[in-house]
Short mmCIF file of C-alpha atoms and ligand atoms in Angstrom, two decimals:
data_model
loop_
_atom_site.label_atom_id
_atom_site.label_comp_id
_atom_site.label_asym_id
_atom_site.label_seq_id
_atom_site.Cartn_x
_atom_site.Cartn_y
_atom_site.Cartn_z
CA MET A 160 0.00 0.00 0.00
CA ASP A 161 0.99 3.62 -0.21
CA THR A 162 3.04 4.17 2.95
CA THR A 163 3.95 7.80 2.46
CA GLY A 164 3.28 9.68 5.64
CA ILE A 165 3.23 6.54 7.78
CA PRO A 166 5.98 6.82 10.40
CA HIS A 167 8.77 4.32 10.84
CA ARG A 168 11.70 3.85 13.17
CA PRO A 169 14.22 6.70 13.02
CA GLY A 170 17.55 5.81 11.46
CA ARG A 171 16.28 3.62 8.62
CA LEU A 172 19.29 2.56 6.55
CA PRO A 173 19.31 2.63 2.74
CA GLY A 174 19.33 -0.95 1.44
CA LEU A 175 18.97 -2.41 4.89
CA GLY A 176 15.75 -0.79 6.01
CA ASP A 177 14.98 -1.46 9.66
CA LEU A 178 17.07 -4.60 9.80
CA ILE A 179 19.21 -3.27 12.63
CA GLY A 180 17.55 -4.18 15.90
CA SER A 181 15.50 -6.95 14.36
CA ASN A 182 16.09 -10.59 15.14
CA PRO A 183 14.61 -13.30 12.93
CA ARG A 184 13.83 -15.36 16.03
CA THR A 185 11.77 -12.62 17.64
CA PRO A 186 9.98 -10.62 14.91
CA LEU A 187 6.87 -10.07 16.98
CA GLN A 188 8.69 -8.98 20.12
CA ASP A 189 10.83 -6.60 18.05
CA THR A 190 7.67 -5.05 16.66
CA VAL A 191 6.14 -4.78 20.12
CA ARG A 192 9.29 -3.21 21.52
CA LEU A 193 9.40 -0.73 18.68
CA GLY A 194 5.71 0.06 19.01
CA ARG A 195 6.04 0.57 22.74
CA ARG A 196 9.27 2.52 22.72
CA LEU A 197 8.19 4.87 19.98
CA GLY A 198 4.47 4.57 20.70
CA ARG A 199 3.77 8.22 21.31
CA ARG A 200 5.84 9.38 18.36
CA LEU A 201 4.84 6.66 15.88
CA GLY A 202 1.19 6.72 16.76
CA PRO A 203 -1.32 4.02 15.97
CA ILE A 204 0.20 2.99 12.63
CA PHE A 205 3.82 2.46 11.60
CA THR A 206 5.93 0.55 9.13
CA ARG A 207 8.96 -1.70 9.35
CA ARG A 208 11.08 -2.32 6.28
CA LEU A 209 12.90 -5.62 6.33
CA ILE A 210 14.91 -6.00 3.09
CA GLY A 211 12.61 -4.95 0.36
CA LEU A 212 9.44 -5.72 2.23
CA GLU A 213 7.60 -2.85 3.83
CA LEU A 214 5.20 -4.10 6.48
CA VAL A 215 2.44 -1.87 7.84
CA PHE A 216 1.34 -2.36 11.46
CA ALA A 217 -1.87 -0.86 12.80
CA SER A 218 -2.28 -1.13 16.54
CA GLY A 219 -4.51 1.73 17.68
CA ILE A 220 -8.07 0.93 18.68
CA ASP A 221 -9.66 3.25 16.10
CA LEU A 222 -7.75 1.85 13.13
CA VAL A 223 -8.25 -1.74 14.27
CA THR A 224 -11.96 -1.11 14.69
CA GLU A 225 -12.03 -0.05 11.04
CA LEU A 226 -9.92 -3.00 9.92
CA ASN A 227 -12.22 -5.43 11.70
CA ASP A 228 -15.19 -4.18 9.69
CA GLU A 229 -16.02 -7.24 7.60
CA LYS A 230 -17.74 -5.17 4.94
CA ARG A 231 -14.54 -3.32 4.04
CA PHE A 232 -11.83 -5.81 5.04
CA THR A 233 -11.24 -9.54 5.21
CA LYS A 234 -8.53 -11.95 6.42
CA HIS A 235 -5.35 -11.67 4.37
CA VAL A 236 -3.57 -14.96 3.79
CA GLY A 237 -0.01 -13.79 3.33
CA LEU A 238 3.46 -13.83 4.80
CA GLY A 239 3.64 -16.42 7.61
CA VAL A 240 0.21 -17.87 6.94
CA ARG A 241 0.87 -18.35 3.24
CA ASN A 242 4.20 -20.09 3.93
CA LEU A 243 2.26 -22.52 6.09
CA ARG A 244 0.30 -23.76 3.10
CA ALA A 245 3.16 -26.15 2.42
CA VAL A 246 2.15 -27.86 5.67
CA ALA A 247 -1.60 -27.25 5.98
CA GLY A 248 -2.70 -26.64 2.37
CA ASP A 249 -6.32 -25.52 2.09
CA GLY A 250 -7.07 -26.33 5.75
CA LEU A 251 -9.33 -23.81 7.52
CA PHE A 252 -6.55 -21.61 8.87
CA THR A 253 -4.54 -21.29 5.65
CA ALA A 254 -7.39 -21.40 3.10
CA TYR A 255 -7.80 -18.37 0.85
CA GLY A 256 -11.13 -16.65 1.30
CA THR A 257 -11.83 -17.40 -2.35
CA GLU A 258 -11.35 -21.17 -1.96
CA PRO A 259 -14.72 -22.94 -1.85
CA ASN A 260 -13.26 -25.48 0.57
CA TRP A 261 -13.08 -22.84 3.28
CA ARG A 262 -16.84 -22.39 3.74
CA PHE A 263 -17.52 -26.02 2.94
CA ALA A 264 -15.19 -27.32 5.66
CA HIS A 265 -16.26 -24.57 8.06
CA ASP A 266 -19.91 -25.63 7.73
CA ILE A 267 -19.09 -29.33 8.06
CA LEU A 268 -17.00 -28.73 11.18
CA MET A 269 -19.15 -26.17 13.05
CA PRO A 270 -21.18 -28.85 14.91
CA ALA A 271 -17.91 -30.05 16.47
CA PHE A 272 -17.56 -26.70 18.26
CA THR A 273 -20.99 -26.14 19.83
CA GLY A 274 -21.58 -26.10 23.59
CA GLU A 275 -23.05 -29.59 23.28
CA ALA A 276 -19.91 -30.81 21.57
CA MET A 277 -17.84 -29.44 24.49
CA ARG A 278 -19.87 -31.60 26.86
CA GLY A 279 -18.67 -34.60 24.86
CA TYR A 280 -15.00 -33.49 25.02
CA HIS A 281 -15.12 -32.84 28.77
CA PRO A 282 -14.40 -36.42 29.95
CA ILE A 283 -11.53 -36.69 27.46
CA MET A 284 -10.07 -33.36 28.57
CA LEU A 285 -10.39 -34.48 32.17
CA ASP A 286 -8.59 -37.75 31.43
CA VAL A 287 -5.67 -35.89 29.90
CA ALA A 288 -5.57 -33.39 32.77
CA ARG A 289 -5.38 -36.36 35.17
CA GLU A 290 -2.29 -37.49 33.33
CA LEU A 291 -0.71 -34.08 33.81
CA ILE A 292 -1.50 -34.31 37.51
CA ALA A 293 -0.09 -37.81 37.79
CA ALA A 294 3.10 -36.56 36.12
CA TRP A 295 3.31 -33.54 38.44
CA ASP A 296 2.61 -35.63 41.53
CA ALA A 297 5.74 -37.57 40.69
CA LYS A 298 8.03 -34.54 40.47
CA ASP A 299 8.84 -31.55 42.59
CA SER A 300 9.29 -29.09 39.78
CA ALA A 301 8.09 -28.72 36.21
CA ASP A 302 8.99 -27.03 32.93
CA VAL A 303 5.62 -25.37 32.57
CA SER A 304 5.52 -24.72 28.81
CA ALA A 305 6.71 -28.24 28.01
CA ASP A 306 4.10 -29.92 30.19
CA MET A 307 1.28 -27.63 29.06
CA THR A 308 2.21 -28.50 25.49
CA ARG A 309 1.98 -32.21 26.37
CA LEU A 310 -1.47 -31.56 27.81
CA THR A 311 -2.88 -29.62 24.86
CA LEU A 312 -1.36 -31.83 22.17
CA GLU A 313 -2.74 -34.91 23.85
CA THR A 314 -6.14 -33.24 24.24
CA ILE A 315 -6.57 -32.25 20.59
CA GLY A 316 -5.25 -35.64 19.45
CA ARG A 317 -7.72 -37.60 21.52
CA ALA A 318 -10.74 -35.28 21.45
CA GLY A 319 -10.41 -34.53 17.76
CA PHE A 320 -9.15 -37.76 16.30
CA GLY A 321 -9.14 -40.48 18.95
CA TYR A 322 -5.35 -40.50 18.55
CA ARG A 323 -2.93 -40.84 21.44
CA PHE A 324 0.44 -39.18 21.04
CA GLY A 325 1.47 -40.64 24.40
CA SER A 326 2.91 -37.26 25.39
CA PHE A 327 3.13 -38.02 29.10
CA GLU A 328 4.71 -41.41 28.62
CA ARG A 329 7.53 -40.14 26.42
CA ALA A 330 10.73 -38.41 27.44
CA GLU A 331 11.31 -37.34 23.82
CA PRO A 332 8.56 -35.79 21.69
CA HIS A 333 6.49 -38.01 19.37
CA PRO A 334 8.09 -38.07 15.86
CA PHE A 335 5.04 -36.20 14.53
CA VAL A 336 5.81 -33.37 16.94
CA THR A 337 9.49 -33.25 16.04
CA SER A 338 8.60 -33.01 12.35
CA MET A 339 5.82 -30.53 12.96
CA THR A 340 8.05 -28.22 15.00
CA ARG A 341 10.74 -28.31 12.31
CA ALA A 342 8.28 -27.84 9.46
CA LEU A 343 6.67 -24.86 11.17
CA ARG A 344 10.06 -23.28 11.74
CA PHE A 345 10.98 -23.93 8.13
CA ALA A 346 7.77 -22.24 6.96
CA GLN A 347 8.23 -19.27 9.25
CA MET A 348 11.85 -18.71 8.23
CA GLN A 349 10.97 -18.63 4.52
CA GLY A 350 10.14 -14.97 5.07
CA ILE A 351 13.82 -14.20 5.68
CA LYS A 352 15.33 -12.63 2.61
CA LEU A 353 19.01 -13.17 3.38
CA PRO A 354 19.69 -16.68 2.01
CA PHE A 355 22.47 -17.62 4.42
CA VAL A 356 20.48 -16.53 7.46
CA ARG A 357 17.43 -18.35 6.12
CA ARG A 358 19.32 -21.58 5.55
CA ALA A 359 20.93 -21.43 8.97
CA LEU A 360 17.62 -21.00 10.76
CA ALA A 361 15.23 -22.97 8.57
CA GLY A 362 17.14 -26.17 7.84
CA THR A 363 17.18 -27.86 4.46
CA ALA A 364 14.39 -28.32 1.93
CA LYS A 365 15.13 -32.03 1.91
CA GLN A 366 14.56 -32.31 5.67
CA ASN A 367 11.40 -30.29 5.20
CA ARG A 368 10.05 -32.71 2.58
CA ALA A 369 10.78 -35.60 4.92
CA ASP A 370 9.04 -33.84 7.80
CA ILE A 371 5.92 -33.14 5.77
CA ALA A 372 5.88 -36.72 4.50
CA LEU A 373 6.10 -38.04 8.05
CA MET A 374 3.23 -35.83 9.23
CA ASN A 375 1.07 -36.82 6.28
CA GLY A 376 1.86 -40.47 6.91
CA VAL A 377 0.76 -40.36 10.56
CA VAL A 378 -2.42 -38.50 9.70
CA ASP A 379 -3.27 -40.75 6.73
CA GLU A 380 -2.92 -43.82 8.92
CA VAL A 381 -5.31 -42.42 11.51
CA ILE A 382 -7.81 -41.48 8.79
CA GLU A 383 -7.52 -44.86 7.08
CA ALA A 384 -8.07 -46.73 10.34
CA ARG A 385 -11.19 -44.68 11.05
CA ARG A 386 -12.61 -45.30 7.58
CA HIS A 387 -12.71 -48.99 8.42
CA GLU A 388 -14.68 -48.52 11.60
CA ALA A 389 -18.43 -49.15 11.56
CA ASP A 390 -19.25 -45.91 13.40
CA PRO A 391 -17.31 -42.87 12.18
CA GLY A 392 -18.00 -41.11 15.51
CA HIS A 393 -18.79 -37.47 16.27
CA ASP A 394 -15.35 -36.05 16.84
CA LEU A 395 -13.64 -33.82 14.25
CA LEU A 396 -12.48 -36.76 12.20
CA GLY A 397 -15.85 -38.50 12.35
CA LEU A 398 -17.64 -35.39 11.13
CA MET A 399 -15.18 -34.86 8.30
CA LEU A 400 -15.58 -38.42 7.10
CA SER A 401 -19.33 -38.77 7.45
CA ARG A 402 -21.00 -35.39 6.87
CA SER A 403 -21.88 -34.20 3.45
CA HIS A 404 -22.80 -30.84 2.02
CA PRO A 405 -26.51 -30.14 2.69
CA GLU A 406 -27.14 -29.10 -0.93
CA THR A 407 -24.67 -30.91 -3.15
CA GLY A 408 -24.23 -34.03 -1.01
CA ALA A 409 -20.47 -33.78 -1.60
CA LYS A 410 -17.99 -34.89 1.06
CA LEU A 411 -14.66 -33.26 1.93
CA ASP A 412 -11.98 -34.58 -0.41
CA PRO A 413 -9.32 -36.80 1.21
CA VAL A 414 -6.50 -34.29 0.79
CA ASN A 415 -8.61 -31.63 2.47
CA VAL A 416 -9.40 -33.99 5.38
CA ARG A 417 -5.68 -34.51 5.82
CA ASN A 418 -5.03 -30.75 5.67
CA GLN A 419 -7.72 -30.13 8.28
CA ALA A 420 -6.29 -32.82 10.56
CA ILE A 421 -2.83 -31.22 10.45
CA THR A 422 -4.39 -27.77 10.86
CA PHE A 423 -6.26 -28.77 14.00
CA VAL A 424 -3.25 -30.34 15.62
CA VAL A 425 -1.10 -27.29 14.81
CA ALA A 426 -3.68 -24.58 15.55
CA GLY A 427 -5.20 -26.47 18.44
CA HIS A 428 -2.34 -26.96 20.80
CA GLU A 429 0.50 -24.43 21.04
CA THR A 430 -1.86 -21.48 21.41
CA THR A 431 -3.74 -23.04 24.32
CA SER A 432 -0.55 -24.30 25.89
CA GLY A 433 1.03 -20.84 25.78
CA ALA A 434 -2.08 -19.26 27.31
CA LEU A 435 -1.93 -21.71 30.23
CA SER A 436 1.78 -21.10 30.74
CA PHE A 437 1.47 -17.29 30.71
CA ALA A 438 -1.48 -17.56 33.13
CA LEU A 439 0.66 -19.59 35.56
CA TYR A 440 3.54 -17.20 35.08
CA TYR A 441 1.46 -14.15 36.01
CA LEU A 442 -0.36 -15.90 38.85
CA THR A 443 2.86 -16.98 40.49
CA ARG A 444 4.26 -13.43 40.17
CA HIS A 445 1.20 -12.10 42.01
CA PRO A 446 0.62 -14.16 45.17
CA GLU A 447 -2.52 -12.20 46.09
CA LEU A 448 -4.13 -13.05 42.75
CA LEU A 449 -3.02 -16.65 43.03
CA ALA A 450 -4.68 -16.83 46.46
CA ARG A 451 -7.86 -15.41 44.98
CA ALA A 452 -7.89 -17.94 42.16
CA GLN A 453 -7.23 -20.82 44.53
CA SER A 454 -9.92 -19.69 46.90
CA GLU A 455 -12.38 -19.61 44.00
CA VAL A 456 -11.51 -23.18 43.08
CA ASP A 457 -11.85 -24.27 46.71
CA THR A 458 -15.23 -22.60 47.05
CA VAL A 459 -16.72 -23.67 43.72
CA TRP A 460 -15.18 -27.10 43.24
CA GLY A 461 -14.10 -27.99 46.76
CA ASP A 462 -12.00 -31.09 46.44
CA ARG A 463 -14.28 -32.70 43.85
CA GLU A 464 -13.42 -33.32 40.24
CA PRO A 465 -15.37 -30.84 38.12
CA ALA A 466 -18.32 -31.95 36.03
CA PHE A 467 -18.82 -30.25 32.66
CA ALA A 468 -21.02 -27.48 34.07
CA ASP A 469 -18.57 -26.73 36.91
CA VAL A 470 -15.79 -25.59 34.61
CA MET A 471 -17.16 -22.25 33.46
CA LYS A 472 -18.26 -21.47 37.02
CA LEU A 473 -14.63 -20.51 37.66
CA ARG A 474 -15.18 -16.91 36.63
CA TYR A 475 -12.00 -15.58 38.18
CA VAL A 476 -9.79 -18.30 36.73
CA ARG A 477 -11.30 -17.49 33.34
CA ARG A 478 -10.42 -13.79 33.82
CA VAL A 479 -6.87 -14.75 34.70
CA LEU A 480 -6.62 -16.51 31.33
CA ASP A 481 -8.27 -13.59 29.55
CA GLU A 482 -5.79 -11.18 31.11
CA ALA A 483 -2.80 -13.42 30.32
CA MET A 484 -3.96 -13.50 26.68
CA ARG A 485 -4.32 -9.73 26.72
CA LEU A 486 -0.68 -9.09 27.60
CA TRP A 487 0.65 -12.02 25.58
CA PRO A 488 -1.90 -13.19 23.04
CA THR A 489 -0.35 -16.48 22.01
CA ALA A 490 -1.48 -16.09 18.39
CA PRO A 491 0.00 -12.62 18.35
CA GLY A 492 -1.58 -11.05 15.31
CA TYR A 493 -3.55 -11.27 12.14
CA ALA A 494 -3.60 -9.58 8.75
CA ARG A 495 -6.47 -7.66 7.15
CA GLU A 496 -6.89 -6.99 3.46
CA ALA A 497 -8.99 -4.30 1.80
CA ARG A 498 -11.96 -5.69 -0.16
CA GLU A 499 -12.12 -2.49 -2.22
CA ASP A 500 -10.13 0.73 -2.42
CA VAL A 501 -10.46 2.39 0.99
CA LEU A 502 -9.07 5.29 2.94
CA LEU A 503 -7.88 3.89 6.28
CA GLY A 504 -8.28 6.31 9.16
CA GLY A 505 -9.48 8.90 6.67
CA ARG A 506 -5.95 9.35 5.27
CA HIS A 507 -4.08 6.17 4.34
CA GLN A 508 -4.94 5.06 0.83
CA MET A 509 -5.36 1.30 0.49
CA ARG A 510 -6.07 -0.29 -2.87
CA LYS A 511 -8.14 -3.44 -3.13
CA GLY A 512 -5.89 -6.30 -1.91
CA ASP A 513 -3.54 -4.07 0.12
CA TRP A 514 -3.10 -5.37 3.63
CA VAL A 515 -2.08 -4.38 7.12
CA LEU A 516 -0.88 -6.37 10.14
CA VAL A 517 -2.52 -6.10 13.55
CA PRO A 518 0.05 -6.80 16.30
CA LEU A 519 -2.26 -7.86 19.12
CA PRO A 520 0.04 -7.16 22.08
CA LEU A 521 0.05 -3.50 21.02
CA LEU A 522 -3.72 -3.30 20.48
CA HIS A 523 -4.13 -4.94 23.88
CA ARG A 524 -2.00 -2.23 25.51
CA ASP A 525 -3.42 0.78 23.70
CA PRO A 526 -3.97 3.31 26.50
CA ALA A 527 -6.94 4.71 24.57
CA ALA A 528 -8.76 1.44 25.22
CA TRP A 529 -7.06 0.10 28.33
CA GLY A 530 -6.06 3.19 30.29
CA PRO A 531 -2.67 4.42 31.46
CA ASP A 532 -1.84 1.27 33.47
CA ALA A 533 -2.26 -1.08 30.50
CA GLU A 534 1.02 -2.85 31.31
CA THR A 535 -0.14 -4.20 34.67
CA PHE A 536 -1.62 -7.66 35.04
CA ASP A 537 -5.12 -7.24 36.43
CA PRO A 538 -7.80 -9.88 35.77
CA ASP A 539 -10.50 -7.53 37.10
CA ARG A 540 -10.36 -5.79 33.72
CA PHE A 541 -12.53 -8.65 32.56
CA GLU A 542 -15.35 -8.10 35.02
CA PRO A 543 -18.48 -7.64 32.91
CA ALA A 544 -18.96 -3.99 33.88
CA ALA A 545 -15.38 -3.14 32.90
CA VAL A 546 -15.67 -5.02 29.60
CA LYS A 547 -18.82 -3.11 28.74
CA LYS A 548 -17.01 0.22 29.15
CA ARG A 549 -14.33 -0.69 26.62
CA PRO A 550 -14.54 -0.40 22.85
CA ALA A 551 -15.84 -3.67 21.38
CA GLN A 552 -12.71 -4.31 19.30
CA ALA A 553 -10.17 -3.73 22.09
CA TYR A 554 -9.60 -7.44 22.79
CA LYS A 555 -9.06 -9.89 19.93
CA PRO A 556 -6.94 -12.86 21.03
CA PHE A 557 -9.07 -15.18 18.90
CA GLY A 558 -9.02 -13.00 15.81
CA THR A 559 -11.99 -11.37 14.18
CA GLY A 560 -14.91 -11.86 11.81
CA GLU A 561 -15.83 -15.06 10.05
CA ARG A 562 -12.19 -16.23 10.01
CA ALA A 563 -11.91 -15.92 13.79
CA CYS A 564 -10.87 -18.96 15.79
CA ILE A 565 -13.26 -21.89 15.46
CA GLY A 566 -11.67 -23.57 18.49
CA ARG A 567 -12.25 -20.78 21.02
CA GLN A 568 -14.74 -22.65 23.24
CA PHE A 569 -12.63 -25.76 23.02
CA ALA A 570 -9.52 -23.88 24.11
CA LEU A 571 -11.26 -22.06 26.94
CA HIS A 572 -12.94 -25.16 28.33
CA GLU A 573 -9.68 -27.07 28.20
CA ALA A 574 -7.66 -24.23 29.72
CA VAL A 575 -10.03 -23.34 32.58
CA LEU A 576 -10.37 -27.02 33.42
CA ALA A 577 -6.62 -27.64 33.51
CA LEU A 578 -5.77 -24.43 35.35
CA GLY A 579 -8.52 -25.11 37.90
CA LEU A 580 -7.20 -28.61 38.51
CA VAL A 581 -3.60 -27.60 39.10
CA LEU A 582 -4.67 -24.69 41.34
CA GLN A 583 -6.79 -27.12 43.31
CA ARG A 584 -3.91 -29.47 43.88
CA TYR A 585 -0.59 -27.60 44.11
CA GLU A 586 1.24 -24.82 45.82
CA PHE A 587 3.68 -23.21 43.43
CA THR A 588 7.02 -21.63 44.19
CA PRO A 589 8.40 -19.52 41.35
CA ASP A 590 12.11 -19.10 40.83
CA PRO A 591 12.67 -15.48 41.93
CA GLY A 592 15.54 -15.17 39.46
CA TYR A 593 13.44 -16.02 36.41
CA ARG A 594 12.86 -13.16 33.98
CA LEU A 595 10.11 -13.75 31.42
CA LYS A 596 11.66 -14.89 28.17
CA ILE A 597 9.30 -15.50 25.29
CA ALA A 598 9.98 -18.04 22.58
CA GLU A 599 8.39 -17.24 19.22
CA SER A 600 7.39 -19.82 16.68
CA LEU A 601 4.00 -19.30 15.07
CA THR A 602 2.91 -18.69 18.63
CA LEU A 603 4.35 -17.26 21.82
CA LYS A 604 5.25 -19.14 24.97
CA PRO A 605 7.38 -18.59 28.06
CA GLU A 606 10.77 -20.22 27.72
CA GLY A 607 12.67 -21.79 30.59
CA PHE A 608 9.82 -21.11 32.99
CA ARG A 609 9.91 -23.63 35.83
CA LEU A 610 7.78 -23.92 38.93
CA ALA A 611 8.47 -25.85 42.09
CA LEU A 612 5.38 -27.89 43.00
CA ARG A 613 4.05 -29.06 46.34
CA ARG A 614 0.77 -30.80 47.07
CA ARG A 615 -1.51 -28.45 48.96
CA ALA A 616 -2.13 -29.40 52.58
CA ASN A 617 -5.91 -29.25 52.77
CA ALA A 618 -8.02 -28.28 49.79
CA GLY A 619 -7.78 -30.18 46.57
CA SER A 620 -5.98 -33.14 48.04
CA ARG A 621 -8.03 -35.88 46.53
CA PRO A 622 -6.55 -39.26 47.37
CA ALA A 623 -3.91 -40.29 44.91
CA GLY A 624 -6.09 -43.31 44.05
CA ALA A 625 -8.52 -40.99 42.26
CA VAL A 626 -5.81 -40.12 39.78
CA ARG A 627 -5.07 -42.69 37.21
CA VAL A 628 -2.95 -42.65 34.11
CA GLY A 629 -5.44 -43.08 31.26
MN1 MNH B 187 -7.40 -20.85 16.93
C1 MNH B 187 -7.94 -19.31 13.89
C2 MNH B 187 -6.16 -17.91 18.17
C3 MNH B 187 -7.07 -22.32 19.98
C4 MNH B 187 -8.33 -23.84 15.57
N1 MNH B 187 -7.10 -18.97 16.16
C5 MNH B 187 -7.42 -18.53 14.89
C6 MNH B 187 -7.12 -17.13 14.79
C7 MNH B 187 -6.60 -16.74 15.99
C8 MNH B 187 -6.60 -17.90 16.85
C9 MNH B 187 -6.10 -15.36 16.36
C10 MNH B 187 -7.32 -16.24 13.56
C11 MNH B 187 -6.04 -16.13 12.76
C12 MNH B 187 -6.14 -15.23 11.53
O1 MNH B 187 -7.00 -14.36 11.45
O2 MNH B 187 -5.30 -15.39 10.65
N2 MNH B 187 -6.69 -20.24 18.71
C13 MNH B 187 -6.24 -19.00 19.02
C14 MNH B 187 -5.88 -18.96 20.43
C15 MNH B 187 -6.16 -20.21 20.94
C16 MNH B 187 -6.67 -21.01 19.85
C17 MNH B 187 -5.30 -17.76 21.15
C18 MNH B 187 -5.99 -20.75 22.34
C19 MNH B 187 -5.86 -20.03 23.42
N3 MNH B 187 -7.64 -22.74 17.65
C20 MNH B 187 -7.54 -23.12 18.95
C21 MNH B 187 -7.96 -24.49 19.10
C22 MNH B 187 -8.31 -24.93 17.85
C23 MNH B 187 -8.11 -23.82 16.93
C24 MNH B 187 -7.99 -25.27 20.41
C25 MNH B 187 -8.85 -26.26 17.42
C26 MNH B 187 -9.40 -27.15 18.21
N4 MNH B 187 -7.98 -21.46 15.05
C27 MNH B 187 -8.32 -22.76 14.73
C28 MNH B 187 -8.69 -22.81 13.34
C29 MNH B 187 -8.59 -21.50 12.84
C30 MNH B 187 -8.15 -20.67 13.96
C31 MNH B 187 -9.10 -24.05 12.58
C32 MNH B 187 -8.91 -21.01 11.43
C33 MNH B 187 -10.37 -20.65 11.35
C34 MNH B 187 -10.83 -20.22 9.96
O3 MNH B 187 -10.14 -19.43 9.32
O4 MNH B 187 -11.90 -20.66 9.58
#
């Protein structure tokens, strides 16, 4: 788009752009730092030029409110998301808006994400959470991000596909996970223009082909096994294999089913895992909030295991997650593309197809929406009265419009359940020397964040016999 008049970082170098001060491992955090440091001067929209590519970031509430208007803008599949098509093809997340398979698959899969469907996932989610607890009972400290990733991977595998990765039984990740992690890094690093840097960080194309082949192989085996079962079932895989288009009677084609399966495993676990880890990070930095969350669990659940309807009764625990995803939204942004020629903010000319990035950590800290103390962790911001006072578009961790996250309820049920269970059972001692370090892949998560664990003396101490490894 025409970027004249849009501010950028001072000291832009000819030929190099804003490369100085940017690290290919932390593109989002660099943007957030820049946005925060120069916030006042740069205002709600700025650009970064990284070797030939000029990216426009809009982070102010007014501009984002415009960009979220579905009549004028839509999801842009570009940059990182487009590179992912090598892994996830025309799956829901990476599908172009113009691809008929997007709406088709969306309509087929919607019934898997209703409140009723969540009731069906609850016992599976609980089973996996019990495995986390059994693992934590056996240790006195945990690498939080690693264990939360075990939990969420196992949950999407079993609830979505009846597939067990065996995450809690393995010391090393499942081969699917190793390949997935490498393939995602490869895709992400394709954006790097300097060939030697790209090769160093991304690995080889040959390895990438092997990784994608391994992922496809695992998924195809699971699909094939299900095809031979008498009852396809009502999980994601069952719906994809059995449901047909209400008008045409067509079914999802096999390649699309495979793409969706990979999409759900990728989209469905690291985001939720990061949200849980950031929530535990902030809770253990704020003992008074931790006490409040634990007292809610004790009052509402006592020392019982929660039934489906008990989970969303943890209003405060839910707000803790909301607030953690405000400061560090684990899917940290999205891109919006103009449907027609438009004037953004009354002055920035965008032609049809031009696009802008929305860095969510900056939107979520915009003082115009969140006040002057936007940097402090305060779950009370999500009390209903406070939410009502804020602009509707101020909080977008699950994206916006018809391409927003389909798995939101799934993620929230899973996360509140798991967080409630560990709060019920453990006292946590943070390492006072730990400074939050955030690892970026497609998503954000705390790196090297460990907690010492001790069983709580009174509340939440169900007998160990009630915990079994599924
Ligand atoms: Mn999820 C899209 C965030 C959990 C499956 N998800 C999105 C988008 C955001 C997002 C943001 C929109 C991206 C864009 O506009 O380009 N998702 C999250 C977060 C969590 C999350 C923060 C957890 C916390 N997502 C999940 C889970 C699943 C899932 C769990 C599956 C069970 N998400 C998706 C899919 C899409 C998506 C599929 C693509 C939807 C579409 O375009 O139709």
